[in-house]
Short mmCIF file of C-alpha atoms and ligand atoms in Angstrom, two decimals:
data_model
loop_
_atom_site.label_atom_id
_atom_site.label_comp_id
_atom_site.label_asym_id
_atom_site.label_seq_id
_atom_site.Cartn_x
_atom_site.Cartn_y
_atom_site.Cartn_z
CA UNK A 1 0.00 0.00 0.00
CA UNK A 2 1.53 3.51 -1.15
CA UNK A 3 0.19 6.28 0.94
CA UNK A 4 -0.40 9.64 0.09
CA UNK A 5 -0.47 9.11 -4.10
CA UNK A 6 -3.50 9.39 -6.08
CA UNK A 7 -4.16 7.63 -9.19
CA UNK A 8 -6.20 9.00 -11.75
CA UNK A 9 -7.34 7.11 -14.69
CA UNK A 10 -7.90 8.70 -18.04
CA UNK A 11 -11.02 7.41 -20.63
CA UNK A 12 -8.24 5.61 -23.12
CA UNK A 13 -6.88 2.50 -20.92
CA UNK A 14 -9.78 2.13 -17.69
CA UNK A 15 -8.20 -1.67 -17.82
CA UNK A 16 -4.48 -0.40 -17.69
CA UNK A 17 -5.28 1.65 -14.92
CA UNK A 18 -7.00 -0.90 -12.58
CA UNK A 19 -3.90 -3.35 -13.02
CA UNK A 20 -1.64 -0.40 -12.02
CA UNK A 21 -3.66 0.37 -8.99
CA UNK A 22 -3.77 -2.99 -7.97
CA UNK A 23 0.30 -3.54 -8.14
CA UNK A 24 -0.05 -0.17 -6.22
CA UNK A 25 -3.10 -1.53 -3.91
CA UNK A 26 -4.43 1.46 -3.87
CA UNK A 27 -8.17 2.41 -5.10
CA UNK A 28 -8.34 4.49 -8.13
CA UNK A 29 -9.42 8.52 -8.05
CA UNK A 30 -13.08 9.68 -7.88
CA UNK A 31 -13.67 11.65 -11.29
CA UNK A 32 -16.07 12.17 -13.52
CA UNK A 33 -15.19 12.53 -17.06
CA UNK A 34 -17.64 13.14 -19.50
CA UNK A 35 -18.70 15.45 -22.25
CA UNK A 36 -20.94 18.50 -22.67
CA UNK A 37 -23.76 18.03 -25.80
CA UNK A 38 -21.64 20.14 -27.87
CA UNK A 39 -18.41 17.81 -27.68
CA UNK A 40 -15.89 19.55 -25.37
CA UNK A 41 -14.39 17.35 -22.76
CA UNK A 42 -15.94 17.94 -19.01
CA UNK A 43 -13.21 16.87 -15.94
CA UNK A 44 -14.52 16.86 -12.18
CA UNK A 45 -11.95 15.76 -9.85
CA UNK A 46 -14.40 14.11 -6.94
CA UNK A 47 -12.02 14.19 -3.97
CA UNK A 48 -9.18 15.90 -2.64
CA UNK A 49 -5.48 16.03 -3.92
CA UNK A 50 -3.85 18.50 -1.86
CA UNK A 51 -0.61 18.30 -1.45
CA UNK A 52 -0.76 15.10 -3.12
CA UNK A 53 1.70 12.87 -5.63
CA UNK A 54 -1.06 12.81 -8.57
CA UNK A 55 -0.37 10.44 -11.32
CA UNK A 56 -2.67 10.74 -14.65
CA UNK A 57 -2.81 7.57 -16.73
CA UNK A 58 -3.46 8.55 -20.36
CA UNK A 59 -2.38 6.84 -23.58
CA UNK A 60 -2.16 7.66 -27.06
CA UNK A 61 -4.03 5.30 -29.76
CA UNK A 62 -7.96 5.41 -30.20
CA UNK A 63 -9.26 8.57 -30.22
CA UNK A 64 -6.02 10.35 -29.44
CA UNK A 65 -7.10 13.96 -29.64
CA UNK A 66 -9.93 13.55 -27.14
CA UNK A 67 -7.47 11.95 -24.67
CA UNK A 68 -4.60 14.30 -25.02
CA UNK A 69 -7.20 17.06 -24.42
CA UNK A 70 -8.45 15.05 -21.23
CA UNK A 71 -5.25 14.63 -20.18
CA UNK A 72 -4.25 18.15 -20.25
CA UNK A 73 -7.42 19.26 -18.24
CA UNK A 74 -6.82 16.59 -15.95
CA UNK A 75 -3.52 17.82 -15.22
CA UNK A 76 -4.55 21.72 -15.00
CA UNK A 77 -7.74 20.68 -12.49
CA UNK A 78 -5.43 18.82 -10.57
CA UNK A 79 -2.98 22.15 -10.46
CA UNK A 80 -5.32 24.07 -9.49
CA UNK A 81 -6.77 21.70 -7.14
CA UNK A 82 -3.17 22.45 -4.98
CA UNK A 83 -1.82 18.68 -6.26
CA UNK A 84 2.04 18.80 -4.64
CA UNK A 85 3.06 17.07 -8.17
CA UNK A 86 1.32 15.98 -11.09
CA UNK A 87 3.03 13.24 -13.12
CA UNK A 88 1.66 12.30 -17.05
CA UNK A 89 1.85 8.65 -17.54
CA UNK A 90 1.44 7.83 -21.29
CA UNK A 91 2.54 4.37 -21.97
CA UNK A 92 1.85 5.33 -25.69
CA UNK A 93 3.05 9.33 -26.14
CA UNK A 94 1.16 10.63 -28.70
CA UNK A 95 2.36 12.84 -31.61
CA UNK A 96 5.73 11.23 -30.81
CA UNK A 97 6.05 10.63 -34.65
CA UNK A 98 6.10 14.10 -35.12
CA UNK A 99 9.34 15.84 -34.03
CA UNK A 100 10.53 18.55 -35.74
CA UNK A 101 10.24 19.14 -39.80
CA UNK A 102 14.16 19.03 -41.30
CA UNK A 103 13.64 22.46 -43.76
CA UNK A 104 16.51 23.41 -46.20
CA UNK A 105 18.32 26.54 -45.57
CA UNK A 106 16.28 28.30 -48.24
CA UNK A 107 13.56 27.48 -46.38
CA UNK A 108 11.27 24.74 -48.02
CA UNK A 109 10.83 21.43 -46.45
CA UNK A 110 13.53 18.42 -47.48
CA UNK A 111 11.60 16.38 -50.19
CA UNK A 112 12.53 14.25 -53.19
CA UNK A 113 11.79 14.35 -56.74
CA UNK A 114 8.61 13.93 -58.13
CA UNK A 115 9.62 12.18 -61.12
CA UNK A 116 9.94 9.36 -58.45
CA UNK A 117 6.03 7.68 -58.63
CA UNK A 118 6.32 5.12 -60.76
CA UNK A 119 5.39 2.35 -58.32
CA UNK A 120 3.27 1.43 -55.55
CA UNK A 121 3.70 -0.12 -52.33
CA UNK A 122 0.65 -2.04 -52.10
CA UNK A 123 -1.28 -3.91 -49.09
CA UNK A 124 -3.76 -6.26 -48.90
CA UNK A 125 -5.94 -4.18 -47.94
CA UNK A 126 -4.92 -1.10 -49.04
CA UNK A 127 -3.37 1.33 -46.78
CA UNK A 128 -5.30 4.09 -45.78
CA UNK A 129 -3.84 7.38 -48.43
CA UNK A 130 -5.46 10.94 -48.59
CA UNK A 131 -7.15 9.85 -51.53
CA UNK A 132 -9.79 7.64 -49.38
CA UNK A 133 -11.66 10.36 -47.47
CA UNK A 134 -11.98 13.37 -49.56
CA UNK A 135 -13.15 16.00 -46.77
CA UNK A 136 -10.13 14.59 -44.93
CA UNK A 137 -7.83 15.25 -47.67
CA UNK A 138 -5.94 18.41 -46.55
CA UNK A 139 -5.38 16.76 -42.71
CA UNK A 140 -4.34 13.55 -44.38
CA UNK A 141 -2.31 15.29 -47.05
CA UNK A 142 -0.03 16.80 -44.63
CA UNK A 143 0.33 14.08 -41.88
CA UNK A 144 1.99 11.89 -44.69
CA UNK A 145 3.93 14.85 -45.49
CA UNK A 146 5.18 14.86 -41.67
CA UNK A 147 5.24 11.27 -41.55
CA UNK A 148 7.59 10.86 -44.44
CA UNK A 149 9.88 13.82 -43.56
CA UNK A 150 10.06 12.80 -39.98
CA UNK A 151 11.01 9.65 -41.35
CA UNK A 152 13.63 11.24 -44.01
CA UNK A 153 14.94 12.81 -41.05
CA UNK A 154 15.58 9.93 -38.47
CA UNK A 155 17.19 8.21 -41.49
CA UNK A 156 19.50 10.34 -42.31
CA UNK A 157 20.21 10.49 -38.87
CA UNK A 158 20.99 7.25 -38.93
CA UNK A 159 23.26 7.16 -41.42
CA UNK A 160 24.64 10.22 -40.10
CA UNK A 161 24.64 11.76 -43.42
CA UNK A 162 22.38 14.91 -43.61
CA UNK A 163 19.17 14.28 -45.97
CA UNK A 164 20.04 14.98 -49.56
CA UNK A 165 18.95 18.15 -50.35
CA UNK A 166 16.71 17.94 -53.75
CA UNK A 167 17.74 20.49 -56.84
CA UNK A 168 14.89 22.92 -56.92
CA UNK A 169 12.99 22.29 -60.29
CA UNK A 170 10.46 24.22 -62.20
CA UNK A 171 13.41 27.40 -63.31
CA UNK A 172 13.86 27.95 -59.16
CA UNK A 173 10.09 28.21 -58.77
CA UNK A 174 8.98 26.82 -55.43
CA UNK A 175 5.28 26.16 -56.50
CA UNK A 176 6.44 22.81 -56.84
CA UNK A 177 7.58 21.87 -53.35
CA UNK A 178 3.93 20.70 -52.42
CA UNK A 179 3.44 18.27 -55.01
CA UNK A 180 6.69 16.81 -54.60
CA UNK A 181 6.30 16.64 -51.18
CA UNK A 182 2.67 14.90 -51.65
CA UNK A 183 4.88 12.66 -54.23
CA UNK A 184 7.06 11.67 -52.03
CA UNK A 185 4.85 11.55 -49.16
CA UNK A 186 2.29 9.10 -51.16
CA UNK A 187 5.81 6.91 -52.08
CA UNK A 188 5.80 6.40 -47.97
CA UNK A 189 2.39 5.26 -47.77
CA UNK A 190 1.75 2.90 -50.44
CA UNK A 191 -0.22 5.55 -53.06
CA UNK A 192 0.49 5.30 -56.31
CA UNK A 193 0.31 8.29 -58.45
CA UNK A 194 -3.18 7.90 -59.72
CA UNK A 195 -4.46 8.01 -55.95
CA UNK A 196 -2.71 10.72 -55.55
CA UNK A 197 -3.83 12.60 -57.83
CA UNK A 198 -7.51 11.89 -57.07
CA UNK A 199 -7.05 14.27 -53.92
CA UNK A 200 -9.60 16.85 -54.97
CA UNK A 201 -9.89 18.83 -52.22
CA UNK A 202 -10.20 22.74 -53.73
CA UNK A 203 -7.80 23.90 -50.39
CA UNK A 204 -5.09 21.67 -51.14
CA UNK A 205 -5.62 22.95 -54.89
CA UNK A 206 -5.19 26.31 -53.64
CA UNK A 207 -2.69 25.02 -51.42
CA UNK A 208 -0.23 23.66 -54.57
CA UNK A 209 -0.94 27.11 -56.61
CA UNK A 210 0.30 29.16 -53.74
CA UNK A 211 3.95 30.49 -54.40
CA UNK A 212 5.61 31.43 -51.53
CA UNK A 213 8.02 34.52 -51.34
CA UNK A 214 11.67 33.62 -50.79
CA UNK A 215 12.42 32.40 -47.76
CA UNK A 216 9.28 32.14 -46.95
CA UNK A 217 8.78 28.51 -44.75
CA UNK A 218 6.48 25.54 -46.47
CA UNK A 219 4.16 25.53 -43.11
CA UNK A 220 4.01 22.20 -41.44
CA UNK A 221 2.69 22.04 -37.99
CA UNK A 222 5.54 21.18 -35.60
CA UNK A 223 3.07 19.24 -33.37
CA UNK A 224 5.80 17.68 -30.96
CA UNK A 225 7.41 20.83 -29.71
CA UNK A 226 3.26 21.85 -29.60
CA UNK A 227 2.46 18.91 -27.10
CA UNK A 228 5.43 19.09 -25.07
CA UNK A 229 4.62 22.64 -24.34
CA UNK A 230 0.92 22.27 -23.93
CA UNK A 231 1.66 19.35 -21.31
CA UNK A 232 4.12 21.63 -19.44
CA UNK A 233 2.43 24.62 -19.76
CA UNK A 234 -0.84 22.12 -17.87
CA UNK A 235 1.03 21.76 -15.46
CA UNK A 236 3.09 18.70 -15.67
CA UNK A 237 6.07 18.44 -13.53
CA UNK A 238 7.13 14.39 -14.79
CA UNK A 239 6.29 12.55 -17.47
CA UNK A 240 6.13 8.71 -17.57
CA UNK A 241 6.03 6.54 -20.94
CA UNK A 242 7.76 3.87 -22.81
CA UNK A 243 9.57 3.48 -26.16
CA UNK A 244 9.54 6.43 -27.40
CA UNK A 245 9.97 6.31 -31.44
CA UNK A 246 12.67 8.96 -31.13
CA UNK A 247 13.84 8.70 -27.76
CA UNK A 248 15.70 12.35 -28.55
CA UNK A 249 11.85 13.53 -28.05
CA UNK A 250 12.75 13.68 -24.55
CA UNK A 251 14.77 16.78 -25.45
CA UNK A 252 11.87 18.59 -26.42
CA UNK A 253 10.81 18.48 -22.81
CA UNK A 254 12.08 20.63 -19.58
CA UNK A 255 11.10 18.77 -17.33
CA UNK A 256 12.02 15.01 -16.43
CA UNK A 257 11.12 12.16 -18.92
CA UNK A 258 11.12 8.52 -17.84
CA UNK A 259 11.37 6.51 -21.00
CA UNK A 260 10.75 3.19 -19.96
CA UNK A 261 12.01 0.37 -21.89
CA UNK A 262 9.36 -2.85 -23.47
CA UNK A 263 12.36 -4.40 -24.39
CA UNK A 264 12.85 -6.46 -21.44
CA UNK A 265 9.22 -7.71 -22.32
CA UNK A 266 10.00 -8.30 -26.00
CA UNK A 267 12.79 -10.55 -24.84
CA UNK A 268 11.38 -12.56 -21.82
CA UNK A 269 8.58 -13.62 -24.58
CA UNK A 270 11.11 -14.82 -26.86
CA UNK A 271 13.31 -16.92 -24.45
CA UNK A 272 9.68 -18.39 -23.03
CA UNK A 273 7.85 -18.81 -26.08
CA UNK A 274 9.35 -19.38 -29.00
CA UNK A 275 10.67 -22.67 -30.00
CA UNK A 276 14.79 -23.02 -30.69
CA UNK A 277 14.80 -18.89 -30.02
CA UNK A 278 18.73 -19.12 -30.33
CA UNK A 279 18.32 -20.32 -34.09
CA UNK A 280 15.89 -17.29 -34.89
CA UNK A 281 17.05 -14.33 -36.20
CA UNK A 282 16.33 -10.94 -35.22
CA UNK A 283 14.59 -8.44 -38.43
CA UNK A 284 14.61 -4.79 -38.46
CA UNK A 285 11.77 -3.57 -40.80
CA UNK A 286 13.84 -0.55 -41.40
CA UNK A 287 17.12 1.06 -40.90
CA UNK A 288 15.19 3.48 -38.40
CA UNK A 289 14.52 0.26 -36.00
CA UNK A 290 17.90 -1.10 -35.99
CA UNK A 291 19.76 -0.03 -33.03
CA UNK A 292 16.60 -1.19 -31.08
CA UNK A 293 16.16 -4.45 -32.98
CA UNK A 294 20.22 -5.25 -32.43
CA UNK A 295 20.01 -4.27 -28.81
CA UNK A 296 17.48 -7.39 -28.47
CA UNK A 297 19.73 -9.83 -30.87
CA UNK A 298 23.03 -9.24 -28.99
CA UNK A 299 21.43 -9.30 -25.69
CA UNK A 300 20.55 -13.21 -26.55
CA UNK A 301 23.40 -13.61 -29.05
CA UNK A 302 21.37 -14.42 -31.67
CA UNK A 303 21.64 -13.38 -35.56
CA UNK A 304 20.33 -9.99 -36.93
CA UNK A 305 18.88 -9.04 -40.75
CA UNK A 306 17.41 -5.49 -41.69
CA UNK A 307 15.22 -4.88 -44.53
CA UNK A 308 15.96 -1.68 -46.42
CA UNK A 309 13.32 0.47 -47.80
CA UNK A 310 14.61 1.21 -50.80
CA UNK A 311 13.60 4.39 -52.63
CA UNK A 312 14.85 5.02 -56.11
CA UNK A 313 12.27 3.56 -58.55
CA UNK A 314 12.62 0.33 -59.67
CA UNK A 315 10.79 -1.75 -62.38
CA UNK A 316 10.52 -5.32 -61.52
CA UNK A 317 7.91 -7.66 -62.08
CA UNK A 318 7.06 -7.71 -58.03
CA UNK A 319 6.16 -4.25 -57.35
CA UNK A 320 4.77 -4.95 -54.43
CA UNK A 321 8.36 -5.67 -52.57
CA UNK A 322 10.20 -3.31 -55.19
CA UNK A 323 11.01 -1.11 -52.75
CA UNK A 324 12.14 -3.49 -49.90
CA UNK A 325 15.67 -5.29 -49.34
CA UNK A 326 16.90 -7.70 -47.20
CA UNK A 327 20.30 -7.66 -45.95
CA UNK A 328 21.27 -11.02 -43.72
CA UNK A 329 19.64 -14.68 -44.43
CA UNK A 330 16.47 -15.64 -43.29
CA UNK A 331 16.06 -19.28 -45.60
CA UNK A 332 14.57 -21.45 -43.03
CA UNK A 333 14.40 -19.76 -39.83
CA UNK A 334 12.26 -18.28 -37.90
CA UNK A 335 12.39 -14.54 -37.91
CA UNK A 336 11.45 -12.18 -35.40
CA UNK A 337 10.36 -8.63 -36.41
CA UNK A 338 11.30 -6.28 -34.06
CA UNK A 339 9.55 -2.26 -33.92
CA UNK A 340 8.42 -0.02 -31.79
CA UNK A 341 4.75 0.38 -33.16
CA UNK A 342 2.06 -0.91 -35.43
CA UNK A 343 -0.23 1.47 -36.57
CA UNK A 344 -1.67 0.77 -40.25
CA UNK A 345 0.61 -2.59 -39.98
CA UNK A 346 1.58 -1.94 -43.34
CA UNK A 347 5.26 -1.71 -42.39
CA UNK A 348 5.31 -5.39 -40.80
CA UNK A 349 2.99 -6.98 -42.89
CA UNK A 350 5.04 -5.97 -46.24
CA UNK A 351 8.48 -7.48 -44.21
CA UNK A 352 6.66 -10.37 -43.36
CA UNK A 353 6.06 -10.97 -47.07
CA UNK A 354 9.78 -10.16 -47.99
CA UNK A 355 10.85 -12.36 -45.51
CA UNK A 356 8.89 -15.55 -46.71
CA UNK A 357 9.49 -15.02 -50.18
CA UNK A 358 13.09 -14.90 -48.90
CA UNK A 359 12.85 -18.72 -47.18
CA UNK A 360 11.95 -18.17 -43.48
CA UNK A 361 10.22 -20.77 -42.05
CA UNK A 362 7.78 -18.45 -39.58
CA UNK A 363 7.29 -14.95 -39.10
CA UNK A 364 6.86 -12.80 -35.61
CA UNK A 365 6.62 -9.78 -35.23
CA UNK A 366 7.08 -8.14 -32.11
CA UNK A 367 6.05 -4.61 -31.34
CA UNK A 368 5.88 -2.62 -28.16
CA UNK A 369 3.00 -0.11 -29.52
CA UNK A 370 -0.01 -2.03 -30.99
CA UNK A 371 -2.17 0.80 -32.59
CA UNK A 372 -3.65 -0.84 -34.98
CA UNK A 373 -5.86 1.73 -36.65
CA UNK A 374 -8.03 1.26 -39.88
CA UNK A 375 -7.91 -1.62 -41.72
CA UNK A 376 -4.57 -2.67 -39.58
CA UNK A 377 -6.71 -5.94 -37.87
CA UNK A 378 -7.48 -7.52 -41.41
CA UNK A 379 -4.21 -6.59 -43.08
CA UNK A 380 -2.58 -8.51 -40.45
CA UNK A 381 -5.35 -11.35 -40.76
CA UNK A 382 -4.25 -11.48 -43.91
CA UNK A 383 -0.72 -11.56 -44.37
CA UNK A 384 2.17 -13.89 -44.10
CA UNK A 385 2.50 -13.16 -40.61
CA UNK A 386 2.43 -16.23 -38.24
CA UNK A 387 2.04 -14.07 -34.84
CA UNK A 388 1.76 -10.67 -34.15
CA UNK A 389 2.83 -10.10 -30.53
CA UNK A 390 2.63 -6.52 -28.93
CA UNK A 391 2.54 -4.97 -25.43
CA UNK A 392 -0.76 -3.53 -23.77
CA UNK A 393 0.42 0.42 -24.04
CA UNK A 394 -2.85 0.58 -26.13
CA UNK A 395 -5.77 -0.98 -25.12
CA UNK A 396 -6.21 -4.61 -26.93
CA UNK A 397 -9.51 -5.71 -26.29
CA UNK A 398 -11.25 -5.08 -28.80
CA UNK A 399 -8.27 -5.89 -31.50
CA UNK A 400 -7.75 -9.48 -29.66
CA UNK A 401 -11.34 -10.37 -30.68
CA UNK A 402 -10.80 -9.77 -34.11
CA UNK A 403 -7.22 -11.13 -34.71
CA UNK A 404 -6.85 -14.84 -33.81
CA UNK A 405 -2.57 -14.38 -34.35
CA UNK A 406 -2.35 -11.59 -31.74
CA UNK A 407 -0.73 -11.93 -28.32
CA UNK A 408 -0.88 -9.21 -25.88
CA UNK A 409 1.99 -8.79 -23.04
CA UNK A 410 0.96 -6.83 -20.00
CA UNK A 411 2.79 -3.85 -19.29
CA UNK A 412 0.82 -2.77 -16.09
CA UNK A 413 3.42 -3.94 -13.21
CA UNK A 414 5.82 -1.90 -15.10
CA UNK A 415 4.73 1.06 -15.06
CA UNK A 416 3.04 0.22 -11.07
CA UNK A 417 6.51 -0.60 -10.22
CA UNK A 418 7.77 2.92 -11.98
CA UNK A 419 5.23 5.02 -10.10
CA UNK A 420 6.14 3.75 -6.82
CA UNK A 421 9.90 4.40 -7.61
CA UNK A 422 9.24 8.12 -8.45
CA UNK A 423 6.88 8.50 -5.76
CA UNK A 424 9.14 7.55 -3.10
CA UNK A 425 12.12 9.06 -4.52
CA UNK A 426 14.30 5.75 -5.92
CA UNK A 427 16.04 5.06 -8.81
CA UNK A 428 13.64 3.63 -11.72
CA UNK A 429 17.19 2.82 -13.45
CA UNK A 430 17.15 -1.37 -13.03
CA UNK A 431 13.63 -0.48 -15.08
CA UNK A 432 15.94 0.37 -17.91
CA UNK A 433 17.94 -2.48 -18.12
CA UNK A 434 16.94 -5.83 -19.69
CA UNK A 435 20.02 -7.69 -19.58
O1 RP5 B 1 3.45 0.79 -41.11
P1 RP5 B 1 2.71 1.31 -39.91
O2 RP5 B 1 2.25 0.19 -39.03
O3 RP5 B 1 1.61 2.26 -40.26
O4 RP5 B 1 3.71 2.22 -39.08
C1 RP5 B 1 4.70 1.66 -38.27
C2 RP5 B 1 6.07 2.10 -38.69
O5 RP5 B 1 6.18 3.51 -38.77
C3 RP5 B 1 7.33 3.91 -38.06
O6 RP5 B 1 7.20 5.21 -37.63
C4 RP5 B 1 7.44 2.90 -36.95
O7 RP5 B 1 8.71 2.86 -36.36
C5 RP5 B 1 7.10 1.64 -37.69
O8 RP5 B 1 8.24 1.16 -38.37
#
């Protein structure tokens, strides 16, 4: 029994927060949490938290706008309420994908070419593309922007070669950045040039006509500078979470992050439940995933492969894995995906197709996050993949009824155990290692 800590449990995880209370034995918070007719979120905190240790469990998945706005009321009621310190759990951080745009110097976003859309990197089903929803089009539009320039980013990072910079085409004209962008940005999420090109919405058309001055910045929301300020500004004083997709996020923050590691998770399931695990190999679906995917392999001494997204055009008769390369040998063995989230599961479902066609006798994958969104369920359903095994960060339920290969690891003693660390002032460090 921990004394003098409330728990509060946000509307995303209810289930994640009764299995942290009950590591903590403690009761849960009194608070309503509701909505008014017109939509806006409605917190009452129902008992006291003076002076008290306050921790707010909220994840991202789901409706992850409503919750982030929950959250943040949460935390400012709380505040106000005279709470000694108010701690953010978010075993899933939202908006984590989106860290800082890379611009050039002149100004305009780094994107490629876009003579560049002459194939397609296609699911079964389809991934979701701005194409789908037309009213959605602009929002969609520009989260694949982020998406693939975030991604163009942490790559180059990885190689630790800056991101190519892109001649500017059209006689110096910028006009063209957006629909190379959108090029590109359809390249990263399996749209061919046709879809793309059926995005009709009249703002993005006035969008691509727009010719910016000199200088003048290609506006792309920032969003996770935005959330680490609008969680600070709250009132946050600590934030818990785990595997962060860009664990320099924590950076953005000035006040202290606890990145927990699923790791130690990913592993234990391994070593317990999969047969001949020192035979496997280890699979990074991208060069982004590595270090964490090689972190697991070496811990266990076992083999490691990567698959390279590969983004030149190519014409071969496969189109569907054009784009993908494998680097290490797979022929029959069982290989183990290893990322930090699935959200349209297009990402592990085309590797797990790559890495049959390439010999391997099964194919896991293993992911801390499991998102899941859209069509993510069926895709899996219907893919090469054997298992699909991910951590409960995001609530499962309703995804475990649906998808007979999924296996759900609970992460709820963690992050018990991590709370009752911070709250009495010890070292959460040992929750770190997985050795
Ligand atoms: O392909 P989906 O599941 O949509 O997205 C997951 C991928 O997107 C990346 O940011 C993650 O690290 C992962 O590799």
């Amino acid at each position: 029994m921990v004394r003098n800590i409330v728990v509060i449990g946000g509307t995303s995880h209810p289930q994640l927060t009764q299995t942290i209370c009950n590591h903590l034995g403690i009761p849960q918070a009194n608070v309503l949490l509701s909505k008014f007719a017109v939509g806006e979120t409605r917190v009452e905190i129902q008992e006291s938290v003076r002076e008290k240790d306050v921790y707010i469990i909220q994840s991202g998945g789901g409706k992850v706008n409503d919750h982030l706005l929950e959250l943040l009321i949460t935390i400012s009621a709380c505040k106000t309420a005279s709470a000694k310190r108010v701690t953010a759990v978010l075993p899933l951080f939202p908006y984590s994908r989106q860290s800082d745009i890379p611009y050039k110097k002149s100004g305009a976003p780094l994107v490629k070419s876009s003579a560049h859309n002459q194939f397609t990197f296609d699911s079964t089903p389809s991934t979701p593309h701005p194409g789908k929803v037309e009213s959605q089009g602009m929002n969609n539009d520009v989260e694949s922007l982020q998406k693939s320039l975030a991604r163009a980013q942490i790559e180059s990072e990885s190689n630790g070669s800056p991101v190519k910079q892109r001649p500017i085409a059209n006689g110096g004209k910028r006009s063209d950045t957006l629909e190379s962008a959108r090029s590109e940005s359809s390249l990263a999420n399996g749209v061919n040039n046709d879809e793309t090109a059926s995005v009709s919405s009249g703002s993005l058309a006035k969008v691509s006509e727009f010719e910016p001055r000199p200088g003048y910045r290609q506006w792309v929301a920032q969003a996770g500078t935005l959330i680490a300020d609008l969680l600070t500004c709250a009132g946050a004083d600590h934030i818990i979470t785990m595997d962060l997709h860009d664990p320099q996020y924590q950076g953005f923050f000035d006040i202290p992050v606890d990145n927990l590691y699923g790791r130690p998770l990913l592993k234990r399931y391994i070593q317990r439940h999969i047969p001949d695990y020192k035979n496997c190999i280890i699979v990074s679906p991208d060069a982004g995933g590595a270090k964490r995917a090689t972190a697991i392999a070496d811990s266990m001494g076992v083999e490691f492969a990567l698959i390279h997204k590969e983004r030149r055009p190519t014409r071969i008769s496969d189109r569907q894995n054009a784009t993908m390369m494998l680097v290490g040998d797979v022929r029959d063995r069982t290989a183990i995906l290893i990322d930090d989230l699935a959200d349209t599961s297009n990402t592990i479902t085309r590797a797990a197709k790559l890495l049959k066609k390439e010999g391997a006798a099964k194919v896991y994958a293993l992911v801390t996050h499991g998102i899941l969104s859209g069509d993510a369920i069926e895709r899996i359903n219907a893919s090469a993949l054997d298992k699909v095994v991910v951590t409960n960060t995001v609530d499962q339920t309703e995804h475990c009824k649906r998808c007979p290969k999924l296996e759900v690891l609970e992460v709820g003693n963690v992050f018990a155990e991590a709370i009752r660390r911070v709250h009495h002032g010890e070292s959460i460090s040992v929750l770190f290692q997985y050795d």
